[in-house]
Coordinates of C-alpha atoms in Angstrom, one line a residue:
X3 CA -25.0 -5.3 -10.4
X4 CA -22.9 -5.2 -13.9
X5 CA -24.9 -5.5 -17.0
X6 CA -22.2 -7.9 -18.8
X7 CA -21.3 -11.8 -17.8
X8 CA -17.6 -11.0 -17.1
X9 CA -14.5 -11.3 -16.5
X10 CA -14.8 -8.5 -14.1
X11 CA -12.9 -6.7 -11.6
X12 CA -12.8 -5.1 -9.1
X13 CA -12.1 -1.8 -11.0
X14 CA -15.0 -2.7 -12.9
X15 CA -17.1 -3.8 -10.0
X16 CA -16.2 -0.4 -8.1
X17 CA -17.5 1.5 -11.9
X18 CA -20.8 0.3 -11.2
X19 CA -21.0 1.0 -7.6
X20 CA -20.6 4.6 -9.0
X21 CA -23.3 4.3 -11.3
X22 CA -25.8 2.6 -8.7
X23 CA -25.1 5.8 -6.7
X24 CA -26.3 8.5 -9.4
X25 CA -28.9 6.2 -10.0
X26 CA -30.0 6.1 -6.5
X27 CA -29.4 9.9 -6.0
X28 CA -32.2 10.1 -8.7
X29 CA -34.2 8.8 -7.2
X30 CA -34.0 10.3 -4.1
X31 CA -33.3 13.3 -5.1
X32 CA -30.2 13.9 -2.8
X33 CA -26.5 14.2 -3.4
X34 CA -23.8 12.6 -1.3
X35 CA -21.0 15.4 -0.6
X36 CA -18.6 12.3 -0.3
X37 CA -17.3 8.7 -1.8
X38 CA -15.3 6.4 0.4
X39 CA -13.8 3.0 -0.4
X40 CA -13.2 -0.1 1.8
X41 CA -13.1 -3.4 1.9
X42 CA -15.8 -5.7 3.6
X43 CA -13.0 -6.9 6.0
X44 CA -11.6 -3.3 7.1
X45 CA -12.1 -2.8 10.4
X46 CA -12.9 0.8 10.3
X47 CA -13.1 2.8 13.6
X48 CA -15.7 4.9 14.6
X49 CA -14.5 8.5 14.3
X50 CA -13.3 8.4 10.5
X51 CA -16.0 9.5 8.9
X52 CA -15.8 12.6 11.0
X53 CA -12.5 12.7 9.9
X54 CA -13.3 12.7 6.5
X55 CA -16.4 15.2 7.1
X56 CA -13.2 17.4 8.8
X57 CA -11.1 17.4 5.9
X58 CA -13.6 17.6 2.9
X59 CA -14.0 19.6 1.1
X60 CA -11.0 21.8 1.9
X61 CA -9.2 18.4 0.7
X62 CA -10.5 16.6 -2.3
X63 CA -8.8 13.1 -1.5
X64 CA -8.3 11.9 2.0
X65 CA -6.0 8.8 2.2
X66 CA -6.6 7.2 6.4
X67 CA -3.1 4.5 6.9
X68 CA -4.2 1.1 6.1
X69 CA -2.3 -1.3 8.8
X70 CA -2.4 -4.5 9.9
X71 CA -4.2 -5.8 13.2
X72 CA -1.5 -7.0 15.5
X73 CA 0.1 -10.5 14.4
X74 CA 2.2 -13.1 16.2
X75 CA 5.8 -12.6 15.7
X76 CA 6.7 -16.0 14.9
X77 CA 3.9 -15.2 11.9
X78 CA 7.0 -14.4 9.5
X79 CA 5.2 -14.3 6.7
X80 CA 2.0 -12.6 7.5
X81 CA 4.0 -10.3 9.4
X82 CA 5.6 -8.8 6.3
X83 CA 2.6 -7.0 5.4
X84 CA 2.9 -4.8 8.8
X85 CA 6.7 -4.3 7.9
X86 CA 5.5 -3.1 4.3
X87 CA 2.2 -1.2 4.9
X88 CA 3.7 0.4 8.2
X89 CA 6.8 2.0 6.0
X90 CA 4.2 2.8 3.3
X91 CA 1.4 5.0 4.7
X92 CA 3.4 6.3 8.1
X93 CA 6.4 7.9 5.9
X94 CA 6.5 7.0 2.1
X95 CA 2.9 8.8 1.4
X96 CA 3.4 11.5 3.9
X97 CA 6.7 12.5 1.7
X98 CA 4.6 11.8 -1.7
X99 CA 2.4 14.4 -0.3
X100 CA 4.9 17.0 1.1
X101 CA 6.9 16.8 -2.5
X102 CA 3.1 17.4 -4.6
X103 CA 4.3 13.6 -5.8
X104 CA 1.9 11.2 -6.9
X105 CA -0.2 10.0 -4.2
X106 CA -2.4 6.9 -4.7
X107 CA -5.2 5.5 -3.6
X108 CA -5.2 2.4 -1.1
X109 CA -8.4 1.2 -2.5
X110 CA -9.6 1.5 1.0
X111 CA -9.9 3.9 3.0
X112 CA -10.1 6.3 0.6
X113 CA -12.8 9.2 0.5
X114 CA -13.4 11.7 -2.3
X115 CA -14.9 15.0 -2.1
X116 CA -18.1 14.2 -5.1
X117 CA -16.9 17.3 -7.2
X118 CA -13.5 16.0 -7.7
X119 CA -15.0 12.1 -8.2
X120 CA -17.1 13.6 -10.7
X121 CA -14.2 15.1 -12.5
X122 CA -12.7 12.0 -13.1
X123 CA -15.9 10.6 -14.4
X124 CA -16.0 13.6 -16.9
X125 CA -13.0 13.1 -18.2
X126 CA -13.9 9.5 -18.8
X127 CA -17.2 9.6 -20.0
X128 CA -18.5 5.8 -19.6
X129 CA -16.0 4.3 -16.6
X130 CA -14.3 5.8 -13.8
X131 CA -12.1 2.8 -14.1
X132 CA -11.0 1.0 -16.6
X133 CA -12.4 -2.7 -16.5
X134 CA -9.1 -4.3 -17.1
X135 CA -8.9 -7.0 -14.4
X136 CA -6.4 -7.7 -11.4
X137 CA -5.5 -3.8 -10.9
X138 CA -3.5 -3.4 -8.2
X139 CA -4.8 -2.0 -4.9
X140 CA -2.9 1.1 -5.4
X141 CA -4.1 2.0 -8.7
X142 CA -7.5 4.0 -8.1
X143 CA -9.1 6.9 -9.1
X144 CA -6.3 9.4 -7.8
X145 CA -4.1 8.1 -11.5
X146 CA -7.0 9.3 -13.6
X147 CA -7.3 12.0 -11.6
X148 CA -3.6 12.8 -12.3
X149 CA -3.6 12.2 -16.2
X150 CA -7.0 13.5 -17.3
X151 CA -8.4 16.0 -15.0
X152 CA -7.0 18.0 -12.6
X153 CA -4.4 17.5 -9.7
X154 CA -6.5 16.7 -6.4
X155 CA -5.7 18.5 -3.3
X156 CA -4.2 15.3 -0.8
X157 CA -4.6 14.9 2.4
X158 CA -2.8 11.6 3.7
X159 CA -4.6 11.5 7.3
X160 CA -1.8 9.4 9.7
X161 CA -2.2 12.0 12.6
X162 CA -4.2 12.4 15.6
X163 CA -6.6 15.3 15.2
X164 CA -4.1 16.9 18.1
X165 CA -1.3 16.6 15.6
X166 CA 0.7 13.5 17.2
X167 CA 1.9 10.4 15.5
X168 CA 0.2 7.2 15.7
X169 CA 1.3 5.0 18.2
X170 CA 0.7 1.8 19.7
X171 CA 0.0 1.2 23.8
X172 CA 0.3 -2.0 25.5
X173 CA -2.5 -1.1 27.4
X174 CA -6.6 -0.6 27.2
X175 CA -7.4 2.3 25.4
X176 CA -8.1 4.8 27.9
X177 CA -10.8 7.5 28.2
X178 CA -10.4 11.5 28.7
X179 CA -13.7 13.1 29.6
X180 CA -15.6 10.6 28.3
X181 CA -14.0 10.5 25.0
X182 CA -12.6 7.5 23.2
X183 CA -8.7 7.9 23.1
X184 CA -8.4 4.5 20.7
X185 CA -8.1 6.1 17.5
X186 CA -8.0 2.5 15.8
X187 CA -8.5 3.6 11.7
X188 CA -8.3 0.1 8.7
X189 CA -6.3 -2.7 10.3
X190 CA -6.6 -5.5 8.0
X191 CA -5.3 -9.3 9.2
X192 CA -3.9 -10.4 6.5
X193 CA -2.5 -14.4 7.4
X194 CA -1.2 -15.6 3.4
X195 CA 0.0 -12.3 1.5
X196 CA 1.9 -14.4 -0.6
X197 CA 3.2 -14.5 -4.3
X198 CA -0.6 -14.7 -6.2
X199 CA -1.5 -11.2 -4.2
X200 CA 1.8 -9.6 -4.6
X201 CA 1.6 -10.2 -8.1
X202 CA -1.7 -8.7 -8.4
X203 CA 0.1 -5.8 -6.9
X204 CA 3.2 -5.6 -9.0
X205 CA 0.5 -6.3 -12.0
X206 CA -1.5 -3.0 -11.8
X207 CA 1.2 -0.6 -10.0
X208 CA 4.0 -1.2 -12.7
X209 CA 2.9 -2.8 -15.6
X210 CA -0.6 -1.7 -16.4
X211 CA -0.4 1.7 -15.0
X212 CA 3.1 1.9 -17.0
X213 CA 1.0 1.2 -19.5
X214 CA -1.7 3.3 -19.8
X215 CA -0.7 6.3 -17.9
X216 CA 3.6 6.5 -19.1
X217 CA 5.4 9.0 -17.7
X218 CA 3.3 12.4 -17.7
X219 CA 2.8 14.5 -15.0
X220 CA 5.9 16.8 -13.0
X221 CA 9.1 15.9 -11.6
X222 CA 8.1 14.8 -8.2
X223 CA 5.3 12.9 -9.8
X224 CA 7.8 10.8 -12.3
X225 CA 9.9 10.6 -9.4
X226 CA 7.2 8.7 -7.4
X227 CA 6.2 6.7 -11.0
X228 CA 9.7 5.2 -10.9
X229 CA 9.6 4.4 -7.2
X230 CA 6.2 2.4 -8.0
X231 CA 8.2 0.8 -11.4
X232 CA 11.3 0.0 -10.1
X233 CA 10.5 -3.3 -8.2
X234 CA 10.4 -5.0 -11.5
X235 CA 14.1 -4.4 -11.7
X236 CA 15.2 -4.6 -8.1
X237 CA 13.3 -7.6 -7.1
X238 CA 15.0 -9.8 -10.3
X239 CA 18.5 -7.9 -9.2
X240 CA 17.9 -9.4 -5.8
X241 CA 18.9 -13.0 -7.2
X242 CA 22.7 -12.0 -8.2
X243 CA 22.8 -10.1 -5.0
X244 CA 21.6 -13.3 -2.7
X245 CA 24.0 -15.2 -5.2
X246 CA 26.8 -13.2 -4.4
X247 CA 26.5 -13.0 -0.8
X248 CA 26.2 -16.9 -0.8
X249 CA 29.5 -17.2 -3.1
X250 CA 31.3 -14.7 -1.1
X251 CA 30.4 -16.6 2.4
X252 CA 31.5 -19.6 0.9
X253 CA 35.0 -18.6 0.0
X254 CA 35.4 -16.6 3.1
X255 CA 34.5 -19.9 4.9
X256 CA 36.4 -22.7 2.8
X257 CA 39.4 -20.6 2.0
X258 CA 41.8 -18.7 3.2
X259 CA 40.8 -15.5 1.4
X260 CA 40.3 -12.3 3.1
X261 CA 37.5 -9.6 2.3
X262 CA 40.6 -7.3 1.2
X263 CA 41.4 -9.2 -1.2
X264 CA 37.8 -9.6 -2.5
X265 CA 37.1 -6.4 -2.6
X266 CA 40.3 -3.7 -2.5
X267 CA 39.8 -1.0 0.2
X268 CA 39.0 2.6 -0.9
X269 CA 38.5 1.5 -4.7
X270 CA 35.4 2.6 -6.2
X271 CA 33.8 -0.5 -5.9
X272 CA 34.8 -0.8 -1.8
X273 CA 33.3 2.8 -1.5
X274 CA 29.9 1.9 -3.4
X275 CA 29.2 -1.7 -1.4
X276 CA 30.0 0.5 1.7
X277 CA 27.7 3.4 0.8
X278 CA 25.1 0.7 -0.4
X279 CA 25.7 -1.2 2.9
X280 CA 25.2 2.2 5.0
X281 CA 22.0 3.0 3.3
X282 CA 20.6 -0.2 3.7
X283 CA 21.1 -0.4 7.5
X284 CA 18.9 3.2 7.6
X285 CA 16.3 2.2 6.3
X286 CA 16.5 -1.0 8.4
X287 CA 16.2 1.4 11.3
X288 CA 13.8 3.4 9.7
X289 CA 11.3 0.8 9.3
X290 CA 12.0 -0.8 12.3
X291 CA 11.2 2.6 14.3
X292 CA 7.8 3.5 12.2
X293 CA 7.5 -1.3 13.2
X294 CA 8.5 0.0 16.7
X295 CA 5.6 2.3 17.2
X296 CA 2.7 1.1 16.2
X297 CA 3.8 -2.7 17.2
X298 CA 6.3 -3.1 19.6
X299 CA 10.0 -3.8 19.9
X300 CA 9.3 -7.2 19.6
X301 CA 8.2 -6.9 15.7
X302 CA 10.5 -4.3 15.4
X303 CA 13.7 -6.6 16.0
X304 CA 11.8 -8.9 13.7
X305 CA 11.4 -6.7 10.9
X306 CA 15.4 -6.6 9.9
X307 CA 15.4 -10.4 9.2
X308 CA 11.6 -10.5 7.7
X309 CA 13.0 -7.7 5.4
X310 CA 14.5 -11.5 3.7
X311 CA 11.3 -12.9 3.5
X312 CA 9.6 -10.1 1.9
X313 CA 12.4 -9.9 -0.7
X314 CA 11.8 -13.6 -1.9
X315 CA 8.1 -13.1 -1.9
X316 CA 8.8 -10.1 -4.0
X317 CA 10.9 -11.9 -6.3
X318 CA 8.3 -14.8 -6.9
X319 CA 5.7 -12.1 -7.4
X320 CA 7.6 -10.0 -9.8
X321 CA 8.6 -13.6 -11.7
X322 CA 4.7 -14.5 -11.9
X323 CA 3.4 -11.2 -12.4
X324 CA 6.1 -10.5 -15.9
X325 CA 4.7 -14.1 -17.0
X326 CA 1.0 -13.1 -16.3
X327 CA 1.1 -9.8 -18.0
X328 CA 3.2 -11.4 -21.4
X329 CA 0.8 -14.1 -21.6
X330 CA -1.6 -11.1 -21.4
X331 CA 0.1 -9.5 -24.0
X332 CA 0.9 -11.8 -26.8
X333 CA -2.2 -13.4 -26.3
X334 CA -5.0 -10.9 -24.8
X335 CA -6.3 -14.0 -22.8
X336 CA -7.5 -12.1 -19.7
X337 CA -5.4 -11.1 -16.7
X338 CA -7.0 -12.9 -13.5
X339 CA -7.8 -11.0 -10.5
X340 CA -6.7 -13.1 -6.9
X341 CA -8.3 -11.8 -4.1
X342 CA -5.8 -11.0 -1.0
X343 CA -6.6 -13.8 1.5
X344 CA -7.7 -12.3 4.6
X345 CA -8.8 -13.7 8.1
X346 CA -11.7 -11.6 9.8
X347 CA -11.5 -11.1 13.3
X348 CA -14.4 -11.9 15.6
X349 CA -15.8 -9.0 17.1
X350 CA -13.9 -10.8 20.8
X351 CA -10.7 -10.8 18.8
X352 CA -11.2 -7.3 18.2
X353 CA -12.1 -6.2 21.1
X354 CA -9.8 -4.0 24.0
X355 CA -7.9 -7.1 25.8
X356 CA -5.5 -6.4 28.6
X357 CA -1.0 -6.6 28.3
X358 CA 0.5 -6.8 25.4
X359 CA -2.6 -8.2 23.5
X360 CA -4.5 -5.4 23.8
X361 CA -1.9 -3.5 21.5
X362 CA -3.2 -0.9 19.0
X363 CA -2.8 2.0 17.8
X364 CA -3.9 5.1 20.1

């Protein structure tokens, strides 16, 4: 319940949540030792909160890999959101973490130890959050924790409890002594992650969180800053790259030119394209092994071309979120918050199935 008419947000919505809670510890006249975050269509498996019990209080944020639940591969679009969450939680936040970079919050599965949560709403007396709509689901309490209290201790929990990597089996989940070996933790179906939800993204990770929060912080944390910023740039750079490409096909094609005489060998701009061209294919392979094992070889192979998709949907979402947040801007009408369409599973769908539809991770 919010005492004001709106526009709200989910930022906003998630300030009063907190405030419900204190109320309701009064009146109990308990404490909860921990906060967690998720979505009404997470699909949350049954040992995390003993995971989160594990690691709290010795870790004051604990950040579980929010995934996908296994798509169709012909489901190119959708699809993109494994390729990107998959790259994300399984090996861009585990480096955050290992650097003491800035690690955010998912929005979902997130927990906080209560001392820490309470820091952050001591050092902003009134809101946890600020109420500026369409954050992106990225931008949680972990920034303020950054900027205005103190650094949280961060645990980004993509490991078994023995230590091992995710992975995904093409079989039931099996059972050891009589324990569940289907350690299954937030896959989300997500069937229309289009332009509207990216540019809520792109919205509250670059530009409002540019914003309100600059630069501060350490090296490694600026580091990751600019990582989260720098789609603004490289998505709109991506339409003289396509262009070129297309231009440079073209006269390959109709002409008799050669590459050499495109591009000179061994001049500085040959040794940049091939440098750019070499880095590009490892983090094709990259993100096609982290694809690879939680979802087969058969999304794996996929990933390289949806990597095209993704790009355009980027560069539609950065295009509509820039116009959002100027019209924002110059006019302080209020930025919109769309929701990331979502299809909830039925609890058959979701259950163990047999072959390759039974995939998961274990």
């Amino acid at each position: 319940m919010i005492p004001h008419d709106g526009p709200t947000s989910k930022a906003d919505c998630l300030n009063w949540v907190y405030h419900g809670i204190v109320a309701d510890e009064r009146r109990r006249n308990q404490r909860y030792d921990i906060l967690l975050m998720h979505d009404a269509e997470d699909v949350i498996h049954p040992l995390a909160l003993r995971l989160y019990s594990l690691l709290i209080p010795s870790c004051e944020f604990v950040q579980t890999p929010v995934l996908s639940l296994p798509l169709g591969t012909r489901k190119l679009v959708a699809a993109t959101y494994i390729d990107e969450f998959v790259e994300h939680h399984l090996k861009d936040m585990l480096v955050r973490e290992a650097i003491g970079g800035f690690v955010p919050s998912a929005g979902v599965g997130s927990a906080f130890a209560r001392d820490a949560f309470d820091d952050i709403a001591r050092a902003r007396p009134g809101a946890v959050q600020r109420r500026e709509p369409d954050r992106g689901p990225r931008d949680r309490p972990a920034v303020p924790a950054r900027r205005q209290a103190r650094p949280l201790r961060v645990s980004i929990a993509a490991a078994h409890a023995d230590g091992s990597a995710p992975r995904v089996r093409r079989t039931a989940p099996h059972r050891r002594g009589g324990r569940d070996r289907d350690p299954r933790v937030l896959p989300e179906r997500v069937p229309r992650v289009g332009p509207p939800a990216r540019a809520r993204w792109i919205t509250g990770i670059a530009l409002q969180a540019w914003r309100q929060i600059g630069w501060q912080g350490p090296a490694a944390v600026r580091y990751c800053l600019w990582r989260d910023r720098k789609a603004i740039a490289t998505n709109l750079l991506l339409v003289g790259a396509y262009l070129l490409v297309v231009m440079t096909t073209a006269r390959l094609a109709l002409t008799s030119a050669h590459m050499a005489s495109i591009v000179v060998p061994f001049t500085p701009v040959w040794w940049l394209m091939a440098i750019n061209l070499l880095l590009l294919v490892w983090r094709t392979a990259m993100k096609m092994r982290f694809v690879a094992r939680l979802y087969g070889a058969g999304h794996a192979l996929v990933s390289a071309p949806r990597l095209i998709i993704a790009n355009v949907i980027g560069l539609a979402a950065t295009l509509r979120a820039i116009r959002q947040y100027a019209v924002h801007a110059l006019t302080g009408k209020p930025l919109r918050w769309y929701k990331t369409a979502h299809e909830y599973p039925s609890f058959e769908g979701s259950a163990p199935l047999p072959g390759d539809a039974s995939r998961r991770l274990s």
